[in-house]
Coordinates of C-alpha atoms and ligand atoms in Angstrom, one line a residue:
M1 CA 86.2 80.2 119.7
S2 CA 88.2 77.3 118.4
E3 CA 91.9 77.6 119.2
T4 CA 93.2 76.3 115.9
V5 CA 91.5 76.6 112.5
T6 CA 92.9 75.0 109.4
I7 CA 91.3 76.0 106.1
L8 CA 91.7 74.8 102.5
G9 CA 91.2 77.7 100.1
L10 CA 90.5 77.6 96.3
E11 CA 90.8 80.5 93.8
S12 CA 89.9 80.4 90.1
S13 CA 88.2 83.7 89.3
C14 CA 90.5 84.9 86.6
D15 CA 93.6 83.3 85.1
D16 CA 95.3 81.7 88.1
T17 CA 94.3 78.3 89.4
A18 CA 95.3 78.3 93.1
A19 CA 94.9 76.3 96.3
S20 CA 96.3 76.9 99.7
V21 CA 96.1 75.7 103.3
V22 CA 96.2 78.3 106.0
R23 CA 96.3 77.5 109.7
H24 CA 95.5 80.0 112.4
V25 CA 95.9 79.7 116.1
A26 CA 94.0 82.4 118.0
G27 CA 96.3 85.2 119.0
V28 CA 99.2 84.1 116.9
P29 CA 100.0 85.2 113.3
A30 CA 98.6 82.9 110.5
E31 CA 100.7 80.1 109.2
I32 CA 100.5 79.6 105.4
L33 CA 101.2 75.9 105.2
S34 CA 101.1 75.9 101.4
S35 CA 100.2 78.2 98.5
V36 CA 100.1 76.7 95.0
V37 CA 99.4 78.8 92.0
F38 CA 99.2 77.5 88.4
D39 CA 99.2 80.5 86.1
Q40 CA 97.7 80.4 82.6
H41 CA 99.9 83.0 80.8
A42 CA 101.0 80.6 78.2
L43 CA 97.4 79.5 77.3
H44 CA 96.2 83.1 76.7
A45 CA 99.5 84.6 75.2
D46 CA 98.3 84.4 71.6
F47 CA 95.0 86.3 72.3
G48 CA 96.2 89.5 73.9
G49 CA 94.0 88.9 76.9
V50 CA 92.3 86.3 79.1
V51 CA 89.9 84.2 77.1
P52 CA 87.1 83.2 79.5
E53 CA 86.3 79.9 77.9
I54 CA 89.9 78.7 77.9
A55 CA 90.4 79.9 81.4
A56 CA 87.3 78.1 82.7
R57 CA 88.4 74.8 81.0
A58 CA 91.9 75.1 82.3
H59 CA 90.6 75.7 85.9
A60 CA 88.3 72.7 85.6
E61 CA 91.2 70.5 84.5
R62 CA 93.7 71.7 87.0
L63 CA 91.8 72.4 90.3
D64 CA 92.0 68.9 91.7
I65 CA 95.8 68.6 90.9
C66 CA 96.3 72.0 92.5
V67 CA 94.4 71.0 95.6
E68 CA 96.3 67.8 95.9
A69 CA 99.6 69.7 95.6
A70 CA 98.5 72.2 98.3
L71 CA 97.5 69.4 100.7
K72 CA 100.7 67.5 100.0
E73 CA 102.9 70.6 100.6
A74 CA 101.0 71.2 103.9
S75 CA 101.5 67.5 104.8
L76 CA 97.8 67.2 105.5
C77 CA 94.9 65.2 104.0
L78 CA 91.5 66.6 103.3
T79 CA 90.0 65.1 106.5
Q80 CA 92.4 67.2 108.6
V81 CA 91.1 70.6 107.4
D82 CA 88.2 72.3 109.2
A83 CA 86.5 73.8 106.2
I84 CA 86.8 74.5 102.5
A85 CA 86.7 78.2 101.4
V86 CA 86.3 79.1 97.7
T87 CA 86.1 82.3 95.7
S88 CA 82.5 82.5 94.6
G89 CA 82.8 85.9 92.9
P90 CA 83.4 88.4 91.5
G91 CA 85.2 87.3 88.4
L92 CA 84.9 85.4 85.1
I93 CA 81.8 83.2 85.7
G94 CA 83.1 80.0 84.1
G95 CA 86.2 80.0 86.3
V96 CA 84.3 80.9 89.4
L97 CA 81.9 78.1 88.7
S98 CA 84.7 75.6 88.2
G99 CA 86.0 76.5 91.7
V100 CA 82.6 76.5 93.4
M101 CA 81.8 73.1 91.9
C102 CA 85.1 71.7 92.9
A103 CA 84.8 73.0 96.5
K104 CA 81.2 71.7 96.8
G105 CA 82.4 68.3 95.7
L106 CA 85.3 68.3 98.2
A107 CA 83.0 69.5 101.0
A108 CA 80.3 66.9 100.3
G109 CA 82.9 64.1 99.9
A110 CA 84.8 64.9 103.1
G111 CA 81.8 66.1 105.1
K112 CA 83.3 69.5 105.7
P113 CA 81.7 72.9 105.9
L114 CA 81.7 75.2 102.8
I115 CA 82.6 78.9 103.0
S116 CA 81.9 81.3 100.2
V117 CA 84.5 84.0 99.8
N118 CA 84.5 87.3 97.9
H119 CA 87.7 87.6 95.9
L120 CA 88.1 91.3 96.7
A121 CA 87.7 90.5 100.4
G122 CA 90.6 88.1 99.9
H123 CA 92.8 91.0 98.7
A124 CA 91.4 93.4 101.3
L125 CA 92.1 91.1 104.3
T126 CA 95.5 89.9 103.2
P127 CA 97.3 92.4 105.6
R128 CA 95.6 90.6 108.5
M129 CA 97.0 87.3 107.3
T130 CA 100.5 88.5 106.6
D131 CA 100.9 91.3 109.2
D132 CA 98.2 90.9 111.8
A133 CA 96.8 94.3 110.6
V134 CA 94.3 95.9 113.0
F135 CA 91.0 97.3 111.8
P136 CA 90.3 99.9 110.5
Y137 CA 92.8 100.4 107.7
L138 CA 92.8 101.9 104.2
M139 CA 93.4 99.5 101.3
L140 CA 94.4 100.4 97.7
L141 CA 93.8 97.5 95.4
V142 CA 95.6 98.0 92.1
S143 CA 95.9 95.1 89.7
G144 CA 95.1 94.1 86.1
G145 CA 91.4 93.7 86.9
H146 CA 90.8 95.9 89.9
C147 CA 91.4 99.4 91.1
Q148 CA 89.7 100.7 94.3
F149 CA 90.1 102.3 97.6
L150 CA 88.4 100.6 100.6
I151 CA 88.1 101.4 104.2
V152 CA 88.4 97.9 105.8
H153 CA 86.3 98.4 109.0
A154 CA 85.9 94.6 109.8
A155 CA 86.2 91.3 108.0
D156 CA 82.7 91.8 106.7
R157 CA 82.4 95.6 106.5
F158 CA 83.9 97.8 103.8
T159 CA 83.4 101.3 102.6
R160 CA 84.4 101.9 98.9
L161 CA 85.8 105.4 98.7
G162 CA 86.3 105.3 94.9
G163 CA 87.9 103.4 92.0
T164 CA 88.4 103.3 88.3
I165 CA 85.5 104.2 86.1
D166 CA 87.0 102.3 83.1
D167 CA 90.3 100.4 82.9
A168 CA 92.4 99.1 85.8
P169 CA 96.0 100.4 85.9
G170 CA 97.5 97.0 85.3
E171 CA 95.3 96.7 82.2
A172 CA 96.6 100.2 81.0
F173 CA 100.2 99.0 81.6
D174 CA 99.5 95.9 79.6
K175 CA 97.9 97.9 76.7
T176 CA 100.8 100.4 76.7
A177 CA 103.3 97.5 76.4
K178 CA 101.3 96.1 73.5
L179 CA 101.1 99.5 71.7
L180 CA 104.9 99.8 72.1
G181 CA 105.7 96.3 70.9
L182 CA 106.8 95.1 74.4
G183 CA 105.7 91.6 75.7
N184 CA 103.4 90.4 78.3
P185 CA 102.6 91.0 81.2
G186 CA 103.3 94.6 80.3
G187 CA 103.8 96.2 83.8
P188 CA 107.3 95.0 84.5
L189 CA 108.4 95.6 80.9
V190 CA 107.1 99.1 80.8
E191 CA 108.8 99.7 84.2
R192 CA 112.1 98.4 82.8
E193 CA 111.9 100.8 79.8
A194 CA 110.7 103.7 82.0
I195 CA 114.0 103.7 84.0
K196 CA 115.9 104.7 80.9
G197 CA 113.3 107.4 79.8
D198 CA 112.6 111.0 80.3
A199 CA 109.1 111.3 81.9
A200 CA 108.9 115.0 81.0
R201 CA 109.2 114.7 77.2
F202 CA 105.6 113.8 76.5
K203 CA 102.8 115.7 78.2
L204 CA 100.3 112.9 79.1
P205 CA 97.1 113.7 80.9
R206 CA 96.5 113.1 84.7
P207 CA 92.8 111.9 84.3
L208 CA 90.1 113.1 86.7
L209 CA 92.5 115.0 88.9
D210 CA 90.3 118.0 88.3
R211 CA 87.3 116.2 89.7
A212 CA 86.8 115.9 93.5
G213 CA 86.9 112.5 95.1
C214 CA 88.8 109.3 94.6
D215 CA 87.5 108.0 91.3
M216 CA 90.0 107.3 88.6
S217 CA 90.1 106.7 84.8
F218 CA 93.0 105.2 82.8
S219 CA 91.5 104.6 79.4
G220 CA 92.1 108.2 78.2
L221 CA 95.7 107.9 79.1
K222 CA 96.1 104.9 76.9
T223 CA 94.6 106.9 74.0
A224 CA 96.9 109.8 74.6
L225 CA 99.9 107.5 74.6
R226 CA 98.7 106.0 71.3
R227 CA 98.5 109.5 69.8
A228 CA 101.9 110.4 71.0
R229 CA 103.3 107.2 69.5
D230 CA 101.5 107.7 66.2
L231 CA 102.8 111.3 65.9
I232 CA 106.4 110.0 66.1
V233 CA 105.8 107.2 63.7
D234 CA 104.2 109.6 61.2
E235 CA 107.2 111.9 61.5
K236 CA 110.1 109.5 61.6
G237 CA 108.6 106.2 60.3
G238 CA 109.1 104.4 63.6
L239 CA 110.2 104.6 67.2
T240 CA 113.8 104.7 68.4
V241 CA 114.8 102.9 71.6
Q242 CA 114.8 106.3 73.4
D243 CA 111.3 107.3 72.1
R244 CA 110.0 104.1 73.5
A245 CA 111.7 104.6 76.9
D246 CA 110.4 108.2 77.1
L247 CA 106.8 107.1 76.3
C248 CA 107.0 104.4 79.0
A249 CA 108.5 106.9 81.5
G250 CA 105.8 109.5 80.7
F251 CA 103.0 106.9 81.0
Q252 CA 104.3 105.5 84.3
A253 CA 104.7 109.0 85.8
A254 CA 101.1 109.8 84.8
V255 CA 99.8 106.6 86.5
A256 CA 101.9 107.1 89.6
E257 CA 101.0 110.8 90.0
T258 CA 97.3 110.1 89.6
L259 CA 97.4 107.2 92.0
V260 CA 99.3 109.2 94.6
E261 CA 97.0 112.2 94.4
K262 CA 93.9 110.0 94.6
T263 CA 95.4 108.1 97.5
R264 CA 96.0 111.4 99.3
R265 CA 92.3 112.2 99.0
A266 CA 91.5 108.6 100.2
C267 CA 93.7 109.2 103.3
L268 CA 91.8 112.3 104.1
A269 CA 88.4 110.5 103.7
F270 CA 89.7 107.7 105.8
M271 CA 90.6 110.1 108.6
D272 CA 87.2 111.7 108.3
Q273 CA 85.3 108.5 108.5
T274 CA 87.2 106.5 111.1
N275 CA 88.8 107.3 114.5
A276 CA 92.0 105.4 113.7
T277 CA 94.8 106.4 116.0
T278 CA 97.6 104.7 114.0
P279 CA 96.2 105.0 110.4
M280 CA 97.6 102.6 107.8
L281 CA 97.6 102.3 104.1
A282 CA 97.9 98.8 102.7
V283 CA 98.3 97.9 99.0
A284 CA 97.5 94.8 97.1
G285 CA 97.6 93.8 93.4
G286 CA 100.4 93.3 90.8
V287 CA 100.8 97.1 90.1
A288 CA 101.9 97.6 93.7
A289 CA 105.1 95.9 92.6
N290 CA 106.0 99.0 90.6
T291 CA 108.9 100.7 92.3
A292 CA 108.0 104.3 91.2
I293 CA 104.3 103.8 92.3
R294 CA 105.3 102.2 95.6
A295 CA 107.9 104.9 96.3
G296 CA 105.3 107.6 95.6
L297 CA 102.8 106.0 98.0
Q298 CA 105.4 105.5 100.7
E299 CA 106.4 109.2 100.5
L300 CA 102.8 110.2 100.6
C301 CA 102.2 108.0 103.7
K302 CA 105.1 109.8 105.5
V303 CA 103.6 113.2 104.8
Q304 CA 100.1 112.0 105.8
G305 CA 101.3 110.2 109.0
F306 CA 100.1 106.8 107.7
D307 CA 102.0 103.5 108.2
F308 CA 102.6 101.9 104.8
L309 CA 102.1 98.1 104.4
A310 CA 102.9 96.1 101.2
P311 CA 102.5 92.4 101.8
P312 CA 104.9 90.1 100.0
L313 CA 104.1 90.2 96.3
K314 CA 103.0 86.6 96.1
Y315 CA 100.2 87.4 98.5
C316 CA 99.4 90.7 96.8
T317 CA 98.7 89.1 93.4
D318 CA 96.0 86.4 92.9
N319 CA 96.5 83.5 95.2
A320 CA 94.5 81.1 97.4
A321 CA 96.1 81.8 100.7
M322 CA 94.1 85.0 100.9
I323 CA 90.9 83.0 100.2
A324 CA 91.8 80.5 102.9
W325 CA 92.4 83.4 105.3
V326 CA 88.9 84.9 104.7
G327 CA 87.8 81.3 105.4
V328 CA 89.5 81.5 108.8
E329 CA 87.8 84.8 109.6
K330 CA 84.4 83.5 108.5
Y331 CA 84.9 80.1 110.2
R332 CA 85.5 82.0 113.5
A333 CA 82.4 84.0 112.9
G334 CA 80.3 80.9 112.1
D335 CA 79.6 82.2 108.6
F336 CA 79.1 79.1 106.5
S337 CA 77.4 78.5 103.1
S338 CA 75.0 75.9 102.0
M339 CA 75.4 73.6 99.1
A340 CA 73.0 75.9 97.2
M341 CA 75.6 78.7 97.3
A342 CA 75.8 80.4 93.9
A343 CA 78.7 81.7 91.8
R344 CA 78.4 85.5 91.4
P345 CA 80.0 87.4 88.4
R346 CA 79.4 90.7 90.2
W347 CA 79.7 91.1 93.9
P348 CA 80.7 94.5 95.2
L349 CA 82.2 94.5 98.7
D350 CA 80.4 97.7 99.6
Q351 CA 76.8 97.0 98.7
A352 CA 75.8 100.6 99.5
A353 CA 78.3 102.2 97.1
K354 CA 77.1 103.4 93.7
P355 CA 78.0 100.9 90.9
M356 CA 81.0 101.8 88.9
L357 CA 80.6 102.7 85.2
G358 CA 83.1 100.3 83.7
S359 CA 85.1 97.2 84.4
G360 CA 88.5 95.8 83.6
K361 CA 89.2 93.4 80.7
K362 CA 89.8 90.7 83.2
G363 CA 86.2 90.8 84.3
A364 CA 86.2 92.1 87.9
K365 CA 82.8 93.5 88.2
A366 CA 83.0 95.2 91.6
Ligands
LIG1 O1 97.4 91.2 90.8 P1 97.7 90.7 89.5 O2 98.7 89.6 89.4 O3 96.3 90.1 89.0 C1 95.5 90.3 88.0 O4 94.9 91.4 87.9 O5 95.3 89.3 87.3 O6 98.1 91.9 88.6 C2 98.6 91.7 87.3 C3 98.8 93.1 86.7 C4 99.2 93.1 85.3 O7 98.4 93.9 84.6 C5 100.6 93.5 85.3 O8 101.0 94.2 84.1 C6 100.7 94.4 86.5 O9 99.9 93.8 87.4 N1 102.0 94.6 87.0 C7 102.7 95.7 87.0 C8 104.0 95.4 87.5 N2 104.1 94.1 87.8 C9 102.8 93.6 87.5 N3 102.4 97.0 86.7 C10 103.3 97.9 86.8 N4 104.5 97.7 87.2 C11 105.0 96.5 87.6 N5 106.2 96.3 88.0
LIG2 ZN1 92.6 89.7 92.2

C-alpha cells in the first residue's frame, strides 16, 4: 500500500461546482489541502429551483477555474497528484457529464489514473475523512436532494435501510419557506422563524410513523402546511408575524420528530444487522445544520447508546473533498476507471435495495 496518496476531486452533480485536493498518509488522519466550492444560488434564484441546463453550462464554464484554484490553494500542480476522482453520478446528468469530461481531459493530459465516484458514497464516507470513523457505522443523509439511512459496512458496501419516498426534507424546508414568503435557501430561514413560534398551535402530520420501517415521506406535510396557511389567509386576509412563526415551528417540529423516530428504528436495525461494539450515527447534508433536528438526534443517540458524529458543515454539504476522499479509498483498493467510464443519472449505493418511489427536485435518483 502506498504510504502517501494525493487525490484531486471534482464535484458537479447538482448546483455546486467544486474541486479539492486531499492527501492521506496511511495511518494518519486525512489532510484536506484545499476545498473550493462555487455555488450557483444566484443563477437559479429567479426560478425557484435548480434549472438543469443552466447548472450544466455553469459547471462547464467554471470547472477548470475551480480546479486551478484548488491546486493553487494546495500549492501543487497537476503532475503532483496521484489520480483524479470525479462524481460520475447520481445527479443532474448535464452537470455530471461536465465533471466527467473535465476529469477525463485532465487525466488524459497529465497521464493520471481516473477514479469514478458515487456522490452518495462521498457523503457516506465523509466521517472517515474528517474523523477516522471505523466501519461499520450508521449514516443519515438529509439534504435538499437526498434522504436515506445507510449502514456503511466498508468503502464499497452499503445497506440502505430506508429513505424518503417523495421529497427530501431540505426540499420540504425550501418549499415551506416559499409558501410563507421567506427567501432561499429556506432551511435556515424557517429555522430562524421557528425559534419565535409555538410548535403546538398547528397539528401537522407525522407522515409514515404508523408504518413499520425507516421509509419517510415529506410531501404530505407540505400540503398540510399549505392548508393551514390558506385557512388563516381566508379567515384574516393574511398572515401575522406570529402566524408565520407558529407555522414554521409546527413544520420544523414535525420534520424533527419524524426524523428522530425513523432514526430510532434505523439504530435498532443497525444493531440487528451488525456486530458493532461502539455503534455510531453520523449525519451529512445541509438539514443536519438544523439545531432542533441535531439536538433531537443527539438526545436519541444518548438513549440508544450510539456515538453521534456531525462532521463540519462545509464537509456535510456538497463539496469535492468528500469525492477526493473516496478517491483515496479507491486508489488504495486499486479501483480505477477507464476512459470509457459513463456518467450515471441514477446510481443507488445499495444495488440490492428496492428502488424508491420518488426523488427530490434536485435530481438525486438513488
Ligand atoms: O447538503 P445541501 O447543501 O445540498 C443539497 O441538497 O444541494 O443541503 C441544502 C439543503 C437546502 O434544502 C436547505 O434549505 C437545507 O439543506 N438546510 C436546512 C438548514 N440549513 C440548510 N434545513 C433546515 N435547517 C437548516 N438550518
Ligand atoms: Zn449531496
